[in-house]
């Protein structure tokens, strides 16, 4: 049993608190990804789980044991560091086998296990090399090998792929996934890369400014962001936001009125609200179509498989992705047809999703521009 | 655009480096040349010309039992002082690195002894370790005659070794601490994750990564204790080579033979031998020790 339970954990460096009371539960064998912008406290949280950083307040359990006061070596975690942190004076075999050597595993068994791990991570022909003589991808594999050789209960990854080039990153992502299937140890993976996070996670934790913004399956986080921050942070190009005011049957902004059939509209009437729309959930129609918001094309970004049309609604930028070819030119007038089931409403002050407690079905809104 | 001054004539360049060249020549090549010349001639103490004697000065030196006892004393001194200065500095640096990462004040605090001139340090040691009146005189009240470096050769050697080590610990400490702090923290953290306790991390990670610095300090310390001005100053103030030549290091013997005994030729031959010895020593260190050193 190696579930991880984090209860009201805080971390302060001197007087400055950088993790403000985090509560998380990770199931045994889960692959958890902690996603957030740089400086939001992801590494700090991970290092508190590892035992490399003291916990200022709160409690962390691994399995059913409180580990707050335990040394890293007593926690049964293995960690892969961002810059690999390989021992430069030891060979690949020495690096992978170091934990076993420290644990006093007899030489014969140690060599057998190192050879086996080297085969798993594809380094069997490099065992006698020094880290300095390896490529970035190979170093990454050594770091992984070093982590798996001890058969730990918990794997911790601190942005392990951020130093690799794009192609290798995709490849290593797949390998990490495969390793996880094979070893089934609880894994916590920290990254600021949303693609990495979406593709790897069973459970996605989005952090911002030392707080947890949302926990959930990647698809759920994408489709039902709990806060405006999550909506903006996940998805590329980013979600469009229109700040306005809610009325009983409509949403108004900038002197425009958008008729909204949304079960909670009445409850929030008169309050400032941000309307969030994903670029792929907008249809481009003729400028004079009924119910469409008129906009002007700024420029079109060609992505090969798709294209992003950047428009503006009288100065308010609004991006739309299209899968079909287009010959839209800058300056052209178009109409934006918002798809009612894909609108997100956030509180204008707190940034919290509105209608959060209600079921997905009922919170879907119908919309028609007026 | 940036403008560069280009001097077409080489003469200005020579003029600019001339002072430095002069200094090097006057204080290094000239004395070395003179010593070489004297080593192969017999110099009259009261002037009056030199006589070419070939290797006679060298054979006289090498056949002198007192010379060999001085070689032995120098070796004991150099190895003991180096070992003590390095070991102590290493312990201090490891502790400071663990407890006070980033603390700057200790650095300047520990390097001060190095900035004090050897004779001044020696004077302080002389007061502290004087058998009748020094701070340690109380041991002689418990046990009369227990401590007296002016008649006990081993104690005299201990005293000069202590003095040299005290002065050099600070220097070594600074280098070792800087090297320790340049070891990425992730490495010690990785070994902590791999299950190593603090002592194990020191032995497996920090010490191996310190070896380049350690090796550098080994060369500097050994060379300095063999031929350095500090060794001379310390012996001169503390023991004057005594008792019974127990601390008559090679550097000190050259001085006392040359300037007190007025045997210029013998002293010159000794300095040539010492110079060769240091060259050989350094060569051996670079050739054989460096191979076992890990450079990143
Ligand atoms: N050792 C430290 N001392 C003081 N502040 C720190 C220390 N480590 C991290 N911080 C601060 O804590 C915050 C979170 O850091 P970190 O967890 O490394 O962020 P992330 O990994 O999400 O980029 C940052 O503002 C950082 O400046
Ligand atoms: Mg980080």
XYZ file of C-alpha atoms and ligand atoms in Angstrom:
694
model
C 0.000 0.000 0.000
C 1.565 3.240 -1.035
C -1.148 5.748 -1.488
C -0.053 9.291 -0.689
C -2.071 11.569 1.471
C -1.239 15.240 1.880
C -3.174 17.118 4.545
C -3.136 20.880 4.877
C 0.554 20.985 4.032
C 2.287 24.352 4.166
C 5.800 25.444 3.411
C 7.414 28.719 4.367
C 10.936 29.868 3.641
C 11.576 32.232 6.488
C 8.489 34.436 6.676
C 7.463 33.891 3.064
C 4.942 31.109 2.636
C 5.163 29.468 -0.789
C 2.773 26.523 -0.325
C -0.470 27.562 1.329
C -2.256 24.569 2.738
C -2.483 21.805 0.153
C -4.833 18.816 0.533
C -4.392 15.917 -1.867
C -5.062 12.176 -1.928
C -3.285 9.967 -4.441
C -4.463 6.390 -4.838
C -2.025 3.498 -4.768
C -0.561 2.960 -8.256
C -1.931 6.213 -9.661
C -0.025 8.363 -12.103
C -0.459 11.875 -10.775
C 0.777 14.898 -12.672
C 1.200 18.215 -10.899
C 0.928 20.991 -13.443
C 1.453 24.673 -12.910
C 3.417 27.682 -14.054
C 7.013 28.110 -13.006
C 7.402 29.183 -9.369
C 4.012 27.940 -8.200
C 5.481 25.526 -5.661
C 5.306 22.219 -7.563
C 8.889 21.253 -6.873
C 8.584 22.332 -3.261
C 5.575 20.064 -2.804
C 7.348 17.162 -4.489
C 10.460 17.684 -2.392
C 8.370 17.675 0.759
C 7.000 14.277 -0.262
C 10.561 13.104 -0.935
C 11.854 14.372 2.388
C 14.324 16.792 0.866
C 12.439 19.762 2.240
C 11.001 20.143 5.712
C 7.243 20.424 6.078
C 6.335 23.662 7.841
C 2.830 22.556 8.789
C 0.438 19.754 7.969
C 0.961 16.062 7.444
C 2.117 13.783 4.659
C 1.423 10.059 4.730
C 2.839 7.442 2.434
C 0.856 4.255 2.767
C -0.495 4.550 6.268
C 2.672 5.979 7.763
C 3.128 9.657 8.605
C 6.482 10.563 7.039
C 6.877 14.168 8.236
C 9.888 13.358 10.387
C 11.392 10.566 8.287
C 14.666 10.852 6.379
C 14.401 10.543 2.590
C 15.844 7.028 2.713
C 13.150 5.874 5.114
C 10.289 6.914 2.857
C 10.740 4.409 0.052
C 10.589 7.035 -2.694
C 12.837 7.320 -5.731
C 13.262 10.598 -7.537
C 14.255 11.644 -11.030
C 15.711 15.142 -11.029
C 15.352 17.812 -13.673
C 19.075 17.964 -14.454
C 19.399 14.209 -13.915
C 21.850 14.729 -11.017
C 23.983 11.778 -12.127
C 27.156 11.103 -10.182
C 29.819 12.359 -12.606
C 32.583 10.208 -11.145
C 30.709 6.923 -11.456
C 30.008 4.808 -14.511
C 26.481 4.156 -15.714
C 26.544 0.859 -13.822
C 27.851 2.669 -10.748
C 25.092 5.251 -10.965
C 22.320 2.715 -11.383
C 23.728 0.401 -8.740
C 24.559 3.048 -6.159
C 21.363 2.624 -4.150
C 21.956 -1.125 -4.008
C 25.549 -0.605 -2.937
C 24.401 1.686 -0.136
C 21.803 -0.879 0.872
C 24.552 -3.510 1.080
C 23.196 -5.784 -1.639
C 25.832 -8.446 -2.465
C 27.889 -7.763 -5.560
C 26.590 -10.651 -7.671
C 22.958 -9.773 -7.119
C 23.710 -6.116 -7.602
C 25.275 -6.754 -10.982
C 22.377 -8.916 -12.022
C 19.826 -6.276 -11.098
C 21.809 -3.440 -12.682
C 22.068 -5.442 -15.909
C 18.352 -6.100 -15.871
C 17.468 -2.462 -15.288
C 19.952 -1.393 -17.960
C 18.110 -3.648 -20.376
C 14.766 -2.138 -19.406
C 15.981 1.402 -20.051
C 18.007 0.396 -23.114
C 21.497 1.068 -21.795
C 23.011 -2.411 -21.749
C 25.847 -1.330 -24.063
C 26.767 1.746 -22.068
C 27.289 0.333 -18.599
C 30.944 1.294 -18.325
C 30.582 4.843 -19.638
C 30.666 7.948 -17.519
C 27.643 10.296 -17.616
C 29.830 12.907 -19.326
C 30.115 10.600 -22.321
C 26.368 10.202 -22.834
C 23.773 12.158 -24.784
C 20.922 13.961 -23.050
C 18.448 11.173 -23.736
C 20.844 8.529 -22.452
C 21.473 10.485 -19.270
C 17.757 10.680 -18.786
C 17.601 6.894 -19.057
C 20.356 6.484 -16.495
C 18.399 8.689 -14.120
C 15.316 6.525 -14.699
C 17.330 3.357 -14.247
C 18.745 4.657 -11.004
C 15.220 5.293 -9.778
C 13.698 1.955 -10.743
C 16.537 -0.299 -9.595
C 15.390 -0.088 -5.977
C 11.830 -1.054 -6.844
C 10.459 1.878 -4.844
C 6.899 2.253 -3.660
C 6.703 5.789 -5.004
C 8.295 7.513 -7.995
C 8.806 11.237 -7.969
C 9.659 13.096 -11.156
C 10.648 16.756 -11.165
C 10.323 18.013 -14.744
C 12.471 15.141 -15.968
C 11.898 15.791 -19.657
C 12.302 19.534 -19.829
C 15.932 19.355 -20.960
C 15.236 17.076 -23.920
C 14.416 18.077 -27.469
C 10.822 17.791 -28.632
C 11.131 14.433 -30.360
C 12.946 12.723 -27.506
C 10.439 14.147 -25.088
C 7.575 12.431 -26.864
C 9.523 9.186 -26.940
C 10.465 9.349 -23.250
C 6.884 10.181 -22.369
C 5.764 6.942 -23.924
C 8.524 5.070 -22.107
C 7.559 6.547 -18.768
C 3.974 5.506 -19.390
C 5.105 1.992 -20.253
C 7.335 1.789 -17.194
C 4.472 2.871 -15.020
C 2.237 0.131 -16.433
C 4.947 -2.393 -15.745
C 5.935 -1.306 -12.247
C 2.587 0.031 -11.032
C 4.239 2.191 -8.367
C 2.472 5.366 -7.359
C 4.032 8.130 -9.463
C 4.009 11.872 -8.970
C 5.211 13.809 -11.980
C 5.801 17.548 -11.872
C 5.761 19.596 -15.062
C 4.848 22.983 -16.459
C 4.105 21.468 -19.876
C 0.388 20.927 -20.345
C 0.772 18.437 -23.190
C 3.013 16.287 -21.019
C 0.527 16.619 -18.189
C -2.552 15.755 -20.263
C -0.928 12.746 -21.914
C 0.622 11.201 -18.807
C -1.852 11.815 -16.030
C -4.505 9.570 -14.545
C -5.045 12.358 -12.094
C -4.128 15.916 -12.924
C -3.416 18.456 -10.200
C -3.272 22.070 -11.341
C -1.411 24.416 -9.025
C -1.066 28.165 -8.983
C 0.662 30.444 -6.501
C 1.165 27.731 -3.885
C -2.452 26.531 -3.997
C -4.222 23.665 -5.697
C -6.656 25.011 -8.295
C -8.169 21.748 -9.424
C -7.773 17.980 -9.153
C -9.318 15.631 -11.675
C -8.959 13.454 -14.719
C -7.287 15.369 -17.588
C -10.451 15.431 -19.699
C -12.535 16.672 -16.805
C -10.045 19.427 -16.024
C -10.076 20.423 -19.659
C -13.813 20.402 -20.091
C -14.829 21.723 -16.714
C -12.070 23.998 -15.419
C -12.827 24.842 -11.811
C -11.297 28.322 -12.033
C -10.604 30.901 -14.671
C -6.880 30.257 -14.125
C -7.222 26.574 -15.025
C -9.301 27.426 -18.074
C -6.664 29.867 -19.257
C -3.680 27.661 -18.392
C -4.839 24.484 -20.084
C -5.465 24.379 -23.801
C -3.601 25.949 -26.707
C -4.447 28.398 -28.083
C -5.777 29.598 -24.758
C -9.415 29.908 -23.839
C -11.031 33.228 -24.847
C -12.443 35.323 -22.043
C -15.037 38.030 -22.240
C -15.553 40.073 -19.064
C -19.087 41.322 -18.628
C -22.159 41.328 -16.433
C -24.777 38.662 -15.903
C -28.468 39.413 -16.179
C -31.403 37.083 -15.674
C -31.501 36.047 -19.337
C -28.404 37.518 -20.875
C -24.742 38.386 -20.627
C -23.700 41.920 -21.464
C -20.280 43.276 -22.236
C -19.027 46.422 -23.796
C -22.552 47.594 -24.618
C -23.417 44.278 -26.294
C -25.957 41.820 -25.119
C -25.732 38.070 -25.547
C -28.927 36.208 -24.789
C -28.146 33.230 -22.551
C -30.315 30.355 -21.506
C -28.430 29.173 -18.499
C -30.107 27.698 -15.456
C -28.002 29.722 -13.032
C -28.206 33.041 -14.839
C -30.866 34.327 -12.511
C -28.868 33.383 -9.419
C -25.926 35.457 -10.598
C -27.837 38.324 -12.128
C -26.191 41.698 -11.715
C -22.786 40.230 -10.889
C -19.589 40.600 -12.881
C -18.924 37.379 -14.771
C -16.254 36.184 -17.180
C -17.461 34.143 -20.113
C -14.908 31.550 -21.282
C -14.992 30.013 -24.743
C -12.470 27.531 -26.123
C -11.201 28.473 -29.611
C -12.201 25.091 -31.031
C -15.786 25.473 -29.838
C -16.680 28.457 -31.944
C -18.027 28.376 -35.468
C -17.069 30.968 -38.026
C -20.139 32.114 -39.942
C -21.083 34.992 -42.198
C -20.877 38.374 -40.448
C -24.601 38.985 -40.745
C -25.833 35.542 -39.596
C -28.467 35.795 -36.914
C -27.186 35.132 -33.412
C -23.503 35.556 -34.319
C -21.069 38.055 -32.787
C -19.554 40.195 -35.529
C -15.736 40.335 -35.530
C -12.803 41.320 -37.731
C -10.032 38.944 -38.806
C -6.614 40.060 -37.555
C -4.460 37.309 -38.981
C -4.471 33.582 -39.620
C -1.871 31.186 -38.222
C -1.375 28.084 -40.343
C -0.525 24.951 -38.318
C -0.700 22.340 -41.054
C -3.346 20.114 -39.530
C -5.406 23.109 -38.500
C -5.285 26.871 -38.376
C -5.970 29.550 -35.820
C -7.933 32.608 -36.863
C -7.224 35.557 -34.589
C -10.105 37.970 -34.668
C -11.185 40.898 -32.622
C -14.607 41.969 -31.432
C -14.136 45.736 -31.436
C -10.759 45.527 -29.766
C -11.398 42.373 -27.726
C -9.118 39.593 -29.039
C -10.810 36.282 -29.763
C -9.158 33.187 -31.286
C -10.915 30.496 -33.283
C -9.427 27.226 -34.502
C -10.572 25.708 -37.763
C -9.875 22.252 -39.078
C -10.842 23.003 -42.673
C -8.850 25.181 -45.087
C -9.715 28.839 -45.191
C -8.944 31.809 -47.389
C -9.860 34.433 -44.838
C -7.774 37.572 -45.169
C -6.950 40.141 -42.485
C -9.615 42.821 -42.249
C -12.486 40.579 -43.332
C -15.683 40.666 -41.317
C -16.864 37.358 -39.875
C -19.495 36.168 -37.425
C -18.628 34.117 -34.307
C -21.210 31.537 -33.374
C -20.635 30.340 -29.807
C -21.655 26.739 -29.168
C -24.019 26.818 -26.212
C -22.920 23.554 -24.568
C -19.345 24.707 -24.361
C -19.613 28.005 -22.543
C -17.851 28.448 -19.229
C -18.889 31.058 -16.709
C -16.510 32.266 -14.027
C -17.146 34.619 -11.167
C -15.730 37.996 -12.129
C -14.200 38.518 -8.690
C -13.125 35.119 -7.372
C -12.509 33.492 -10.761
C -14.410 30.406 -9.566
C -16.513 28.468 -12.027
C -20.176 29.281 -11.646
C -22.698 26.509 -11.315
C -19.897 24.302 -10.129
C -21.915 22.085 -7.842
C -24.568 21.332 -10.462
C -24.374 18.455 -12.895
C -22.805 18.880 -16.302
C -26.109 18.513 -18.090
C -27.983 21.256 -16.326
C -25.171 23.742 -16.351
C -24.942 23.669 -20.094
C -26.167 26.892 -21.482
C -27.934 27.807 -24.607
C -26.945 31.020 -26.220
C -28.083 33.326 -28.901
C -26.487 36.656 -29.614
C -28.759 39.616 -29.887
C 31.366 51.202 -33.657
C 33.991 50.143 -31.224
C 37.408 51.535 -31.889
C 40.462 49.490 -31.190
C 43.864 50.939 -30.650
C 46.392 49.058 -32.733
C 50.094 49.623 -32.199
C 52.029 48.933 -35.321
C 55.441 49.205 -33.778
C 56.376 46.380 -31.427
C 58.629 48.626 -29.392
C 55.828 50.042 -27.254
C 54.683 46.537 -26.324
C 58.204 45.642 -25.224
C 58.441 48.853 -23.277
C 55.208 48.022 -21.467
C 56.246 44.525 -20.435
C 59.785 45.571 -19.615
C 59.199 46.303 -15.901
C 57.697 42.860 -15.380
C 60.467 41.189 -17.335
C 63.033 43.088 -15.301
C 61.450 41.969 -12.049
C 61.359 38.357 -13.141
C 64.918 38.538 -14.340
C 66.350 40.289 -11.277
C 64.523 38.212 -8.695
C 64.344 34.866 -10.393
C 66.712 34.176 -13.285
C 69.642 36.119 -11.947
C 69.737 34.434 -8.497
C 69.091 31.050 -10.052
C 71.897 31.609 -12.532
C 74.215 32.823 -9.786
C 73.365 29.816 -7.626
C 74.102 27.513 -10.549
C 77.431 29.204 -11.081
C 78.351 29.087 -7.417
C 77.361 25.471 -7.157
C 80.096 24.481 -9.587
C 82.776 26.791 -8.218
C 84.451 27.366 -4.916
C 83.603 30.807 -3.631
C 86.032 32.490 -1.271
C 84.190 33.746 1.777
C 86.113 37.008 1.857
C 86.004 37.556 -1.894
C 88.909 37.024 -4.209
C 87.573 35.067 -7.142
C 86.001 31.695 -7.788
C 87.592 28.464 -8.728
C 85.864 25.912 -10.971
C 85.493 22.656 -9.052
C 82.978 20.709 -11.138
C 80.767 18.434 -9.064
C 82.878 18.596 -5.945
C 80.386 20.784 -4.078
C 77.644 18.297 -4.811
C 79.605 15.277 -3.720
C 80.610 17.087 -0.541
C 76.963 17.822 0.212
C 75.748 14.332 -0.652
C 78.419 12.685 1.464
C 77.535 14.730 4.498
C 75.452 12.813 7.060
C 74.099 16.090 8.386
C 72.671 16.838 4.960
C 70.794 13.551 4.902
C 69.394 14.081 8.350
C 68.166 17.439 7.118
C 66.520 15.739 4.140
C 64.785 13.377 6.536
C 63.650 16.246 8.763
C 62.298 18.100 5.724
C 60.347 15.057 4.580
C 58.850 14.475 8.012
C 57.968 18.137 8.258
C 56.477 18.427 4.784
C 54.328 15.326 4.964
C 53.181 15.856 8.527
C 52.382 19.540 8.027
C 50.580 18.928 4.725
C 48.578 16.030 6.118
C 47.558 17.996 9.180
C 46.705 21.191 7.299
C 44.650 19.338 4.687
C 42.856 16.998 7.061
C 41.894 19.775 9.442
C 40.776 22.055 6.636
C 38.702 19.257 5.135
C 36.907 18.572 8.399
C 36.177 22.271 8.919
C 35.010 22.747 5.340
C 32.693 19.726 5.485
C 31.133 20.978 8.696
C 30.756 24.533 7.526
C 29.260 23.341 4.252
C 26.667 21.237 6.062
C 25.686 23.678 8.762
C 26.103 27.061 7.230
C 25.602 26.790 3.528
C 26.308 30.164 1.989
C 27.662 31.723 5.147
C 30.280 34.190 4.044
C 31.664 35.294 7.384
C 33.445 32.030 8.099
C 35.388 32.306 4.911
C 37.157 35.502 5.790
C 37.456 34.421 9.402
C 39.323 31.253 8.564
C 41.565 32.744 5.904
C 43.082 35.355 8.208
C 45.884 33.131 9.539
C 47.135 32.783 5.993
C 47.453 36.547 5.721
C 49.656 36.792 8.803
C 53.408 36.634 8.120
C 55.043 33.398 9.217
C 57.479 35.069 11.647
C 54.568 36.801 13.387
C 52.704 33.519 13.698
C 55.875 31.903 14.999
C 56.345 34.569 17.612
C 52.836 33.935 18.887
C 53.505 30.204 18.955
C 56.735 30.856 20.786
C 54.901 32.707 23.532
C 52.121 30.184 23.751
C 54.360 27.133 23.745
C 57.259 28.445 25.835
C 57.900 25.662 28.376
C 58.412 27.920 31.394
C 56.209 30.946 30.752
C 53.843 30.055 27.913
C 50.176 29.128 28.095
C 51.134 25.461 28.050
C 53.618 25.865 30.906
C 51.048 24.331 33.257
C 51.768 20.854 31.857
C 55.272 21.178 33.218
C 53.870 21.954 36.630
C 51.916 18.707 36.619
C 54.771 16.770 35.192
C 58.055 18.617 35.232
C 59.974 18.351 31.976
C 57.026 16.942 30.008
C 57.137 19.679 27.394
C 60.375 21.243 26.298
C 60.898 21.646 22.577
C 64.258 23.312 23.104
C 65.786 20.026 24.222
C 63.387 17.448 22.756
C 63.743 17.112 18.977
C 60.397 15.363 18.425
C 58.621 18.096 20.345
C 60.412 20.781 18.380
C 59.304 19.118 15.140
C 55.737 18.872 16.454
C 55.810 22.562 17.229
C 56.952 23.691 13.779
C 54.501 21.303 12.112
C 51.654 22.694 14.216
C 52.640 26.229 13.407
C 52.811 25.615 9.667
C 49.528 23.709 9.661
C 47.785 26.428 11.662
C 48.800 29.003 9.102
C 47.801 26.894 6.096
C 44.519 25.442 7.310
C 42.707 28.655 6.419
C 44.066 28.687 2.893
C 43.109 25.057 2.319
C 39.755 25.597 3.977
C 38.751 28.334 1.559
C 39.532 26.235 -1.482
C 37.858 23.128 -0.123
C 34.748 24.999 0.973
C 34.432 26.682 -2.412
C 34.803 23.297 -4.104
C 32.218 21.741 -1.795
C 29.724 24.487 -2.452
C 30.190 24.147 -6.183
C 29.031 20.526 -6.038
C 25.438 20.697 -7.267
C 23.034 20.229 -4.380
C 21.002 17.837 -6.485
C 23.891 15.346 -6.322
C 23.840 15.057 -2.557
C 20.060 15.026 -2.678
C 20.117 12.233 -5.227
C 22.361 10.188 -2.985
C 20.103 10.924 -0.041
C 17.221 9.552 -2.125
C 19.406 6.546 -2.930
C 19.553 5.850 0.774
C 22.915 7.319 1.796
C 23.240 9.013 5.180
C 25.337 12.151 5.697
C 28.619 10.295 6.276
C 28.088 8.026 3.308
C 27.302 11.042 1.105
C 30.548 12.677 2.169
C 32.575 9.589 1.341
C 30.844 8.607 -1.890
C 29.916 11.931 -3.442
C 31.625 14.921 -1.888
C 35.133 13.580 -1.358
C 35.522 12.092 -4.857
C 34.328 15.344 -6.389
C 36.795 17.258 -4.233
C 39.823 15.377 -5.522
C 40.889 17.921 -8.157
C 40.958 20.642 -5.511
C 42.554 18.299 -3.023
C 45.265 17.423 -5.472
C 45.952 21.045 -6.239
C 46.259 21.795 -2.527
C 48.503 18.772 -2.016
C 50.977 20.095 -4.570
C 50.891 23.613 -3.152
C 51.190 22.480 0.481
C 54.010 20.021 -0.142
C 55.956 22.480 -2.238
C 55.419 25.279 0.235
C 56.457 23.182 3.204
C 59.558 21.926 1.391
C 60.835 25.203 0.038
C 58.422 27.915 1.102
C 59.277 31.085 2.912
C 56.847 30.063 5.660
C 58.872 26.988 6.591
C 61.973 29.112 6.793
C 60.363 31.828 8.876
C 58.787 29.377 11.271
C 61.983 27.428 11.888
C 64.041 30.580 12.167
C 61.867 32.072 14.912
C 60.827 28.932 16.757
C 63.837 26.612 16.799
C 66.664 27.908 14.610
C 66.986 24.376 13.303
C 67.561 22.874 16.732
C 67.710 21.078 19.000
C 70.602 19.062 17.583
C 69.460 19.788 14.016
C 66.117 18.042 14.621
C 64.277 20.789 12.754
C 67.074 21.820 10.428
C 64.956 21.755 7.290
C 66.622 21.974 3.881
C 65.547 25.595 3.392
C 66.898 26.555 6.764
C 70.136 24.624 6.350
C 70.859 26.427 3.077
C 70.490 29.729 4.851
C 72.516 28.790 7.899
C 75.297 27.133 5.890
C 75.451 30.027 3.457
C 75.022 33.060 5.643
C 76.078 31.834 9.037
C 78.654 29.248 7.978
C 79.698 31.361 4.978
C 79.819 28.255 2.796
C 78.321 29.879 -0.292
C 79.269 27.084 -2.617
C 77.841 24.335 -0.450
C 74.646 26.325 0.083
C 74.352 26.954 -3.665
C 74.754 23.250 -4.401
C 72.079 22.469 -1.821
C 69.647 24.917 -3.349
C 70.176 23.403 -6.780
C 69.461 19.954 -5.354
C 66.377 21.265 -3.569
C 65.134 22.856 -6.759
C 65.548 19.586 -8.640
C 63.833 17.733 -5.816
C 60.794 19.979 -5.975
C 60.657 19.633 -9.743
C 60.754 15.854 -9.467
C 58.160 15.876 -6.714
C 55.754 18.002 -8.722
C 56.327 15.889 -11.795
C 55.590 12.697 -9.874
C 52.437 14.192 -8.445
C 51.137 15.317 -11.785
C 52.138 12.132 -13.510
C 50.838 9.534 -11.091
C 48.485 11.141 -8.671
C 46.539 13.179 -11.184
C 45.544 10.070 -13.103
C 43.514 8.898 -10.200
C 41.735 12.215 -9.911
C 38.247 12.755 -11.293
C 37.764 15.843 -13.328
C 34.228 16.610 -14.268
N 15.325 27.233 -0.919
C 14.432 28.228 -1.122
N 14.489 29.369 -0.391
C 13.600 30.356 -0.573
N 12.623 30.332 -1.486
C 12.499 29.237 -2.254
C 13.404 28.130 -2.115
N 13.053 27.173 -3.018
C 11.985 27.679 -3.669
N 11.647 28.903 -3.215
C 10.524 29.731 -3.694
O 9.353 28.968 -3.592
C 8.518 29.183 -4.692
C 8.162 27.867 -5.337
O 9.329 27.294 -5.876
P 9.303 25.919 -6.651
O 8.583 24.911 -5.845
O 10.688 25.590 -7.034
O 8.459 26.284 -7.946
P 8.189 25.405 -9.242
O 8.882 24.091 -9.092
O 6.723 25.281 -9.315
O 8.716 26.193 -10.398
C 9.256 30.131 -5.635
O 8.725 31.408 -5.465
C 10.670 30.072 -5.147
O 11.277 31.317 -5.320
Mg 10.490 23.293 -10.220
